[in-house]
Amino acid sequence: MRIEPQIDGVVARSAHPYGCEAAIKQQIEYVKRAPQITQGPKRVLILGASSGFGLAARIALTFGGAKADTIGVSFERGPSEKGTGSAGWYNNIFFKAQAQKEGRTAINIVGDAFAQETREQVIEAIETYFDGEVDLIIYSLATGMRPIPGKPGEFWRSVIKPYGQPITGASLDLQHDRWIETTLEPASDEEAEHTIKVMGGEDWQSWVDALINTESIAEGCKTIAFSYIGPEVTHPIYLDGTLGRAKIDLHQTSHALNLEMANFNGSAYATVCKALVTKASVFIPALSPYLLALYKVMKAEQCHETCIEQMQRLFSTKLYGQAKVDVDGERLIRIDELELAPHIQQKVNALLSEMNGDNFKQLGDYEGYKDEFLKLNGFGFESVDYTQEIDLADLKKLRP
């Protein structure tokens, strides 16, 4: 069969395995030539390792100077009669292949990170491959629901909504290349609480506590989780909405975990990243026009960064190789400072004030936005022959 992009609104229904391989190789090539990570961790656990910031962190730490061994946890699906499987499935496979070529240990655990059996698998893997201890724990789970402990079949479900009053903004239909005006009703108290349960810091804390209880924390171990704050123009849907409240909970959790990690001369940080096209961000109404404007401006100013560039800079200039970790007044690691620079935001706001459904492709970087989305799923790489016929049986032989 020939694998082509299949998009349903903002959901990719297909992934190209060899495009995913090309994406992995491209990111590896970048971190090898970038400023290197020094004094980095050697044994890293990444929860949510198959895409986005989690995958980029794994690549940076393995190939960008630290020469780390990694255990990656992700919930992905392989090929079947129903389809080609998810991009993350192939990212796991081809990352591992490249890591092993360079003599690095790369263990993939495909399973639900919220499940007790997955935790047991992780702890066993740490004991088997890492002499029982990890030097860095990265929490990068992005999901819309979380099982309620002790209540089989019941879930907390997150929502992307404002507080207090409705807001109207635009979202992008990538399937039909359309701008769609959307009005979001305010969240109920229950929806807000559920979103904090799913996207806040409770599960991060639970994972770290489990690793402490099993004596899996090495001396000097650090843990980080990823967050976003954004400029004032995005606050109604993000910082002041359900997502922002959940991220504030995540920030507070980092302070609590920092006290726990101090017992091991370690530390915990929430890391604030820039706005990027990810599998999660395309679902956030009203954020898409901002991304179109931001990409246009930052590329023109030659300061645009993708996930891999953000992660390489995080580990080489903020978290490792420095006399102390670079944080702001709220103990947050900020790698969003280029996005939030006043001259960048001034130009972004000027573009947004003119952008609408008729001109968004001309004024914003819609081409770059969609190209980045397609590349998340293995499409749009010049080195890949997309006319190639691929045998599903061959895909099924590839294992993470």
Tab-separated table of C-alpha atoms in Angstrom:
chain	number	residue	atom	x	y	z
A	1	MET	CA	0.000	0.000	0.000
A	2	ARG	CA	1.000	3.626	-0.432
A	3	ILE	CA	0.805	5.692	2.757
A	4	GLU	CA	-0.545	9.206	2.327
A	5	PRO	CA	-1.523	11.922	4.838
A	6	GLN	CA	-5.008	11.466	6.232
A	7	ILE	CA	-6.200	14.370	8.360
A	8	ASP	CA	-9.536	14.584	10.131
A	9	GLY	CA	-9.835	18.206	11.254
A	10	VAL	CA	-6.680	18.439	13.402
A	11	VAL	CA	-6.214	14.708	13.935
A	12	ALA	CA	-3.728	12.736	11.841
A	13	ARG	CA	-5.163	9.352	10.911
A	14	SER	CA	-2.021	8.046	9.221
A	15	ALA	CA	1.724	8.052	9.816
A	16	HIS	CA	4.564	7.283	7.445
A	17	PRO	CA	7.136	5.005	9.143
A	18	TYR	CA	10.098	6.039	7.018
A	19	GLY	CA	9.133	9.687	7.313
A	20	CYS	CA	9.254	9.219	11.091
A	21	GLU	CA	12.704	7.690	10.659
A	22	ALA	CA	13.781	10.720	8.606
A	23	ALA	CA	12.500	13.025	11.369
A	24	ILE	CA	14.530	11.164	14.008
A	25	LYS	CA	17.693	11.328	11.882
A	26	GLN	CA	17.188	15.028	11.164
A	27	GLN	CA	16.905	15.824	14.875
A	28	ILE	CA	19.964	13.719	15.687
A	29	GLU	CA	21.976	15.585	13.066
A	30	TYR	CA	20.909	18.893	14.609
A	31	VAL	CA	21.912	18.078	18.198
A	32	LYS	CA	25.262	16.653	17.110
A	33	ARG	CA	26.276	19.980	15.580
A	34	ALA	CA	24.642	22.188	18.241
A	35	PRO	CA	26.413	23.412	21.422
A	36	GLN	CA	26.859	20.234	23.464
A	37	ILE	CA	25.360	19.215	26.804
A	38	THR	CA	28.062	18.985	29.465
A	39	GLN	CA	27.866	17.354	32.903
A	40	GLY	CA	24.576	15.818	31.800
A	41	PRO	CA	22.680	12.828	33.195
A	42	LYS	CA	23.570	9.266	32.208
A	43	ARG	CA	20.386	7.363	33.179
A	44	VAL	CA	17.163	9.074	32.138
A	45	LEU	CA	13.504	8.099	32.514
A	46	ILE	CA	11.119	9.890	30.141
A	47	LEU	CA	7.388	9.576	30.753
A	48	GLY	CA	5.827	10.489	27.413
A	49	ALA	CA	8.850	9.779	25.206
A	50	SER	CA	7.400	9.166	21.745
A	51	SER	CA	6.647	12.667	20.433
A	52	GLY	CA	6.926	16.388	21.103
A	53	PHE	CA	9.143	17.647	23.898
A	54	GLY	CA	9.557	14.184	25.421
A	55	LEU	CA	10.990	12.709	22.224
A	56	ALA	CA	13.139	15.790	21.584
A	57	ALA	CA	14.508	15.586	25.127
A	58	ARG	CA	15.374	11.928	24.599
A	59	ILE	CA	17.212	12.686	21.363
A	60	ALA	CA	19.074	15.660	22.841
A	61	LEU	CA	20.251	13.752	25.909
A	62	THR	CA	21.340	10.699	23.906
A	63	PHE	CA	23.049	12.377	20.943
A	64	GLY	CA	23.645	15.999	22.024
A	65	GLY	CA	26.615	15.540	24.317
A	66	ALA	CA	25.348	13.810	27.454
A	67	LYS	CA	25.464	10.308	25.901
A	68	ALA	CA	22.596	9.246	28.147
A	69	ASP	CA	20.933	5.843	28.305
A	70	THR	CA	17.144	6.138	28.398
A	71	ILE	CA	13.949	4.396	29.355
A	72	GLY	CA	10.986	5.825	27.442
A	73	VAL	CA	7.350	5.248	28.367
A	74	SER	CA	4.577	5.899	25.848
A	75	PHE	CA	1.105	4.709	24.929
A	76	GLU	CA	1.210	4.042	21.190
A	77	ARG	CA	-0.396	1.678	18.705
A	78	GLY	CA	1.282	-0.462	16.085
A	79	PRO	CA	0.149	-1.301	12.562
A	80	SER	CA	-2.937	-3.445	12.049
A	81	GLU	CA	-5.665	-4.009	9.510
A	82	LYS	CA	-7.199	-0.777	10.856
A	83	GLY	CA	-4.236	1.370	9.876
A	84	THR	CA	-0.518	2.028	9.778
A	85	GLY	CA	-0.142	2.677	13.508
A	86	SER	CA	0.791	5.919	15.244
A	87	ALA	CA	3.798	8.102	14.543
A	88	GLY	CA	4.977	7.585	18.107
A	89	TRP	CA	5.170	3.831	17.520
A	90	TYR	CA	7.693	4.374	14.724
A	91	ASN	CA	9.504	7.148	16.596
A	92	ASN	CA	10.196	4.629	19.369
A	93	ILE	CA	11.452	2.034	16.892
A	94	PHE	CA	13.783	4.280	14.913
A	95	PHE	CA	15.077	6.186	17.937
A	96	LYS	CA	16.087	2.907	19.534
A	97	ALA	CA	17.797	1.726	16.349
A	98	GLN	CA	19.873	4.903	16.120
A	99	ALA	CA	20.736	4.860	19.832
A	100	GLN	CA	21.903	1.271	19.675
A	101	LYS	CA	24.155	2.094	16.708
A	102	GLU	CA	26.042	4.423	19.023
A	103	GLY	CA	26.212	1.975	21.892
A	104	ARG	CA	23.486	3.565	23.978
A	105	THR	CA	20.833	1.677	25.916
A	106	ALA	CA	17.303	2.620	24.817
A	107	ILE	CA	14.421	0.766	26.462
A	108	ASN	CA	10.890	1.360	25.172
A	109	ILE	CA	7.985	0.544	27.462
A	110	VAL	CA	4.718	0.818	25.551
A	111	GLY	CA	1.857	1.045	28.010
A	112	ASP	CA	-0.465	3.291	29.978
A	113	ALA	CA	1.690	5.504	32.213
A	114	PHE	CA	-1.202	5.725	34.674
A	115	ALA	CA	-1.348	1.937	35.153
A	116	GLN	CA	0.319	0.241	38.108
A	117	GLU	CA	1.664	-2.531	35.889
A	118	THR	CA	3.508	0.053	33.776
A	119	ARG	CA	5.130	1.486	36.887
A	120	GLU	CA	6.238	-1.976	37.889
A	121	GLN	CA	7.740	-2.492	34.415
A	122	VAL	CA	9.596	0.808	34.692
A	123	ILE	CA	11.001	0.036	38.137
A	124	GLU	CA	12.102	-3.389	36.942
A	125	ALA	CA	13.790	-1.811	33.902
A	126	ILE	CA	15.596	0.700	36.127
A	127	GLU	CA	16.851	-2.173	38.263
A	128	THR	CA	17.913	-4.220	35.229
A	129	TYR	CA	19.498	-1.585	32.997
A	130	PHE	CA	20.366	1.360	35.278
A	131	ASP	CA	21.767	-0.394	38.364
A	132	GLY	CA	18.568	0.540	40.159
A	133	GLU	CA	18.768	4.354	39.941
A	134	VAL	CA	17.921	7.242	37.596
A	135	ASP	CA	19.683	10.610	37.305
A	136	LEU	CA	16.845	12.491	35.592
A	137	ILE	CA	13.058	12.008	35.426
A	138	ILE	CA	11.227	13.859	32.648
A	139	TYR	CA	7.443	14.097	32.894
A	140	SER	CA	6.007	14.859	29.445
A	141	LEU	CA	2.615	13.149	29.356
A	142	ALA	CA	-0.034	14.813	27.188
A	143	THR	CA	-3.427	13.166	27.387
A	144	GLY	CA	-7.073	14.084	27.616
A	145	MET	CA	-8.057	11.701	30.384
A	146	ARG	CA	-6.712	9.887	33.434
A	147	PRO	CA	-8.176	6.828	35.159
A	148	ILE	CA	-9.612	7.453	38.626
A	149	PRO	CA	-7.703	5.179	41.035
A	150	GLY	CA	-9.883	2.539	42.646
A	151	LYS	CA	-12.755	3.111	40.208
A	152	PRO	CA	-12.309	0.816	37.191
A	153	GLY	CA	-13.730	2.269	33.990
A	154	GLU	CA	-14.070	5.802	35.402
A	155	PHE	CA	-11.919	8.719	34.255
A	156	TRP	CA	-11.125	12.334	34.902
A	157	ARG	CA	-11.398	14.182	31.564
A	158	SER	CA	-9.724	17.477	30.783
A	159	VAL	CA	-11.347	20.332	28.879
A	160	ILE	CA	-9.948	23.386	27.118
A	161	LYS	CA	-12.236	26.160	28.286
A	162	PRO	CA	-12.093	29.667	29.773
A	163	TYR	CA	-13.278	30.652	33.225
A	164	GLY	CA	-16.132	33.002	34.020
A	165	GLN	CA	-17.323	34.022	30.573
A	166	PRO	CA	-17.298	32.687	27.011
A	167	ILE	CA	-14.501	33.612	24.631
A	168	THR	CA	-14.526	33.665	20.839
A	169	GLY	CA	-11.477	32.877	18.769
A	170	ALA	CA	-10.386	31.044	15.672
A	171	SER	CA	-9.197	27.498	15.193
A	172	LEU	CA	-7.737	25.931	12.056
A	173	ASP	CA	-9.179	22.995	10.150
A	174	LEU	CA	-6.041	21.437	8.689
A	175	GLN	CA	-8.043	18.968	6.637
A	176	HIS	CA	-9.709	21.692	4.570
A	177	ASP	CA	-7.266	24.570	5.224
A	178	ARG	CA	-10.016	26.636	6.822
A	179	TRP	CA	-10.239	29.287	9.534
A	180	ILE	CA	-13.161	28.562	11.853
A	181	GLU	CA	-14.550	31.004	14.395
A	182	THR	CA	-15.245	29.191	17.644
A	183	THR	CA	-16.981	30.259	20.829
A	184	LEU	CA	-16.043	28.422	23.998
A	185	GLU	CA	-18.383	28.377	26.955
A	186	PRO	CA	-16.840	28.732	30.436
A	187	ALA	CA	-15.839	25.628	32.357
A	188	SER	CA	-17.861	24.312	35.269
A	189	ASP	CA	-16.135	23.784	38.622
A	190	GLU	CA	-16.164	20.038	38.008
A	191	GLU	CA	-14.572	20.408	34.563
A	192	ALA	CA	-11.897	22.647	36.020
A	193	GLU	CA	-11.119	20.165	38.771
A	194	HIS	CA	-10.959	17.276	36.307
A	195	THR	CA	-8.537	19.213	34.090
A	196	ILE	CA	-6.223	19.803	37.043
A	197	LYS	CA	-6.367	16.087	37.850
A	198	VAL	CA	-5.372	15.184	34.285
A	199	MET	CA	-2.905	17.939	33.412
A	200	GLY	CA	-1.714	19.208	36.775
A	201	GLY	CA	1.086	17.878	38.934
A	202	GLU	CA	-0.565	15.064	40.901
A	203	ASP	CA	0.521	12.210	38.639
A	204	TRP	CA	4.047	13.637	38.331
A	205	GLN	CA	4.249	13.685	42.116
A	206	SER	CA	2.898	10.133	42.280
A	207	TRP	CA	5.561	8.866	39.863
A	208	VAL	CA	8.405	10.514	41.744
A	209	ASP	CA	7.082	9.243	45.077
A	210	ALA	CA	6.908	5.710	43.650
A	211	LEU	CA	10.539	5.945	42.513
A	212	ILE	CA	11.622	7.295	45.891
A	213	ASN	CA	9.791	4.487	47.679
A	214	THR	CA	11.562	1.870	45.557
A	215	GLU	CA	14.941	3.566	46.128
A	216	SER	CA	15.271	4.314	42.410
A	217	ILE	CA	16.500	7.897	42.836
A	218	ALA	CA	20.226	8.516	42.377
A	219	GLU	CA	22.208	11.089	44.331
A	220	GLY	CA	21.774	14.460	42.597
A	221	CYS	CA	18.761	13.307	40.576
A	222	LYS	CA	16.662	16.021	38.922
A	223	THR	CA	13.091	15.916	37.670
A	224	ILE	CA	11.371	18.293	35.239
A	225	ALA	CA	7.921	18.700	33.721
A	226	PHE	CA	6.951	20.921	30.785
A	227	SER	CA	4.650	23.923	30.988
A	228	TYR	CA	3.505	26.965	29.046
A	229	ILE	CA	2.534	30.484	30.117
A	230	GLY	CA	2.452	32.593	26.960
A	231	PRO	CA	1.852	36.306	26.375
A	232	GLU	CA	-1.168	38.303	27.454
A	233	VAL	CA	-2.953	37.771	24.132
A	234	THR	CA	-3.224	34.014	24.826
A	235	HIS	CA	-4.151	34.291	28.510
A	236	PRO	CA	-7.961	34.130	28.113
A	237	ILE	CA	-7.814	30.631	26.611
A	238	TYR	CA	-4.608	29.445	28.263
A	239	LEU	CA	-3.213	30.944	31.469
A	240	ASP	CA	-6.595	32.190	32.728
A	241	GLY	CA	-8.446	29.075	31.551
A	242	THR	CA	-8.563	25.443	32.594
A	243	LEU	CA	-5.178	24.630	31.032
A	244	GLY	CA	-3.481	27.499	32.835
A	245	ARG	CA	-4.932	26.476	36.196
A	246	ALA	CA	-3.612	22.968	35.643
A	247	LYS	CA	-0.161	24.332	34.785
A	248	ILE	CA	-0.172	26.468	37.941
A	249	ASP	CA	-0.841	23.265	39.871
A	250	LEU	CA	2.121	21.727	38.027
A	251	HIS	CA	4.320	24.667	39.067
A	252	GLN	CA	3.270	24.272	42.705
A	253	THR	CA	4.014	20.557	42.504
A	254	SER	CA	7.550	21.355	41.343
A	255	HIS	CA	8.144	23.237	44.593
A	256	ALA	CA	6.841	20.341	46.703
A	257	LEU	CA	8.921	17.837	44.758
A	258	ASN	CA	11.985	20.057	45.081
A	259	LEU	CA	11.823	19.628	48.850
A	260	GLU	CA	11.606	15.846	48.448
A	261	MET	CA	14.441	15.702	45.941
A	262	ALA	CA	16.642	17.768	48.247
A	263	ASN	CA	16.977	14.623	50.374
A	264	PHE	CA	19.050	13.240	47.496
A	265	ASN	CA	20.832	16.537	46.781
A	266	GLY	CA	18.512	16.702	43.791
A	267	SER	CA	15.918	19.165	42.529
A	268	ALA	CA	12.640	19.564	40.635
A	269	TYR	CA	11.600	22.201	38.131
A	270	ALA	CA	8.710	23.157	35.891
A	271	THR	CA	10.142	24.146	32.510
A	272	VAL	CA	8.241	26.798	30.558
A	273	CYS	CA	8.556	26.212	26.814
A	274	LYS	CA	7.617	28.352	23.824
A	275	ALA	CA	4.443	27.855	21.803
A	276	LEU	CA	4.888	25.199	19.131
A	277	VAL	CA	2.871	23.001	16.808
A	278	THR	CA	2.480	19.713	18.658
A	279	LYS	CA	-0.143	16.970	18.659
A	280	ALA	CA	-1.609	18.636	21.752
A	281	SER	CA	-1.399	22.343	20.833
A	282	VAL	CA	-3.410	22.060	17.592
A	283	PHE	CA	-6.453	21.235	19.728
A	284	ILE	CA	-6.383	24.556	21.602
A	285	PRO	CA	-8.921	26.956	20.031
A	286	ALA	CA	-7.758	30.569	19.622
A	287	LEU	CA	-4.092	29.530	19.966
A	288	SER	CA	-3.663	28.674	16.277
A	289	PRO	CA	-3.817	32.280	14.914
A	290	TYR	CA	-1.227	33.244	17.524
A	291	LEU	CA	1.033	30.415	16.337
A	292	LEU	CA	0.684	31.538	12.718
A	293	ALA	CA	1.763	35.054	13.663
A	294	LEU	CA	4.491	33.888	16.045
A	295	TYR	CA	6.064	31.564	13.472
A	296	LYS	CA	6.019	34.320	10.847
A	297	VAL	CA	7.729	36.834	13.139
A	298	MET	CA	10.261	34.548	14.813
A	299	LYS	CA	11.375	33.059	11.490
A	300	ALA	CA	11.829	36.560	10.061
A	301	GLU	CA	13.835	37.506	13.165
A	302	GLN	CA	15.842	34.259	12.859
A	303	CYS	CA	15.043	33.159	16.415
A	304	HIS	CA	12.430	30.459	15.770
A	305	GLU	CA	12.997	27.179	17.609
A	306	THR	CA	11.361	23.789	17.197
A	307	CYS	CA	11.036	21.168	19.949
A	308	ILE	CA	14.527	19.765	19.337
A	309	GLU	CA	16.170	23.187	19.420
A	310	GLN	CA	14.338	24.055	22.634
A	311	MET	CA	15.396	20.833	24.322
A	312	GLN	CA	19.053	21.047	23.274
A	313	ARG	CA	19.213	24.615	24.626
A	314	LEU	CA	17.422	23.614	27.823
A	315	PHE	CA	19.927	20.905	28.695
A	316	SER	CA	23.064	22.664	27.454
A	317	THR	CA	22.456	26.157	28.877
A	318	LYS	CA	19.829	25.943	31.635
A	319	LEU	CA	19.755	22.613	33.480
A	320	TYR	CA	23.289	21.250	33.098
A	321	GLY	CA	26.829	22.537	32.704
A	322	GLN	CA	26.183	25.669	34.772
A	323	ALA	CA	27.204	26.619	38.312
A	324	LYS	CA	23.491	26.632	39.166
A	325	VAL	CA	20.216	25.987	37.363
A	326	ASP	CA	18.917	29.091	35.593
A	327	VAL	CA	15.447	29.922	37.019
A	328	ASP	CA	13.213	32.974	37.346
A	329	GLY	CA	11.780	34.470	40.527
A	330	GLU	CA	9.160	31.723	40.758
A	331	ARG	CA	11.753	28.928	40.352
A	332	LEU	CA	10.620	28.238	36.789
A	333	ILE	CA	13.108	27.386	34.060
A	334	ARG	CA	12.251	29.720	31.183
A	335	ILE	CA	13.072	28.746	27.624
A	336	ASP	CA	10.264	30.916	26.302
A	337	GLU	CA	12.227	34.156	26.644
A	338	LEU	CA	12.749	34.544	22.885
A	339	GLU	CA	8.996	34.212	22.264
A	340	LEU	CA	8.142	36.752	24.948
A	341	ALA	CA	10.720	39.370	23.943
A	342	PRO	CA	8.851	42.720	23.702
A	343	HIS	CA	9.843	43.410	20.071
A	344	ILE	CA	8.646	39.923	19.044
A	345	GLN	CA	5.298	40.321	20.797
A	346	GLN	CA	4.799	43.799	19.374
A	347	LYS	CA	5.108	42.458	15.826
A	348	VAL	CA	2.973	39.392	16.613
A	349	ASN	CA	0.178	41.567	18.003
A	350	ALA	CA	0.301	43.806	14.932
A	351	LEU	CA	-0.155	40.760	12.675
A	352	LEU	CA	-2.968	39.360	14.828
A	353	SER	CA	-4.861	42.644	14.668
A	354	GLU	CA	-5.049	42.287	10.859
A	355	MET	CA	-5.440	38.517	10.526
A	356	ASN	CA	-8.794	36.995	9.623
A	357	GLY	CA	-10.331	34.102	7.736
A	358	ASP	CA	-9.593	35.683	4.373
A	359	ASN	CA	-5.929	36.523	4.807
A	360	PHE	CA	-4.505	34.146	7.439
A	361	LYS	CA	-2.552	32.151	4.847
A	362	GLN	CA	-0.881	35.301	3.536
A	363	LEU	CA	-0.247	37.163	6.805
A	364	GLY	CA	0.612	34.175	8.989
A	365	ASP	CA	2.945	31.250	8.434
A	366	TYR	CA	0.198	28.766	7.625
A	367	GLU	CA	2.469	26.840	5.270
A	368	GLY	CA	5.051	26.389	8.029
A	369	TYR	CA	2.371	25.529	10.587
A	370	LYS	CA	0.887	22.772	8.445
A	371	ASP	CA	4.295	21.511	7.317
A	372	GLU	CA	5.341	21.090	10.953
A	373	PHE	CA	2.097	19.238	11.708
A	374	LEU	CA	2.630	16.882	8.779
A	375	LYS	CA	6.211	16.232	9.814
A	376	LEU	CA	5.007	15.150	13.259
A	377	ASN	CA	3.469	12.233	11.376
A	378	GLY	CA	6.306	11.523	8.973
A	379	PHE	CA	5.197	13.516	5.933
A	380	GLY	CA	6.968	16.256	3.997
A	381	PHE	CA	10.581	15.039	4.093
A	382	GLU	CA	12.471	15.415	0.808
A	383	SER	CA	14.599	12.348	1.534
A	384	VAL	CA	11.563	10.035	1.624
A	385	ASP	CA	9.976	8.459	-1.458
A	386	TYR	CA	6.268	8.750	-0.678
A	387	THR	CA	5.343	6.879	-3.850
A	388	GLN	CA	6.932	3.734	-2.404
A	389	GLU	CA	4.610	0.798	-1.854
A	390	ILE	CA	4.886	-0.493	1.713
A	391	ASP	CA	3.901	-3.981	2.832
A	392	LEU	CA	1.849	-4.014	6.035
A	393	ALA	CA	3.437	-7.351	6.937
A	394	ASP	CA	6.858	-5.689	6.881
A	395	LEU	CA	5.635	-2.925	9.191
A	396	LYS	CA	4.322	-5.476	11.661
A	397	LYS	CA	7.836	-6.935	11.967
A	398	LEU	CA	9.136	-3.631	13.363
A	399	ARG	CA	9.006	-3.685	17.155
A	400	PRO	CA	9.706	-0.870	19.640
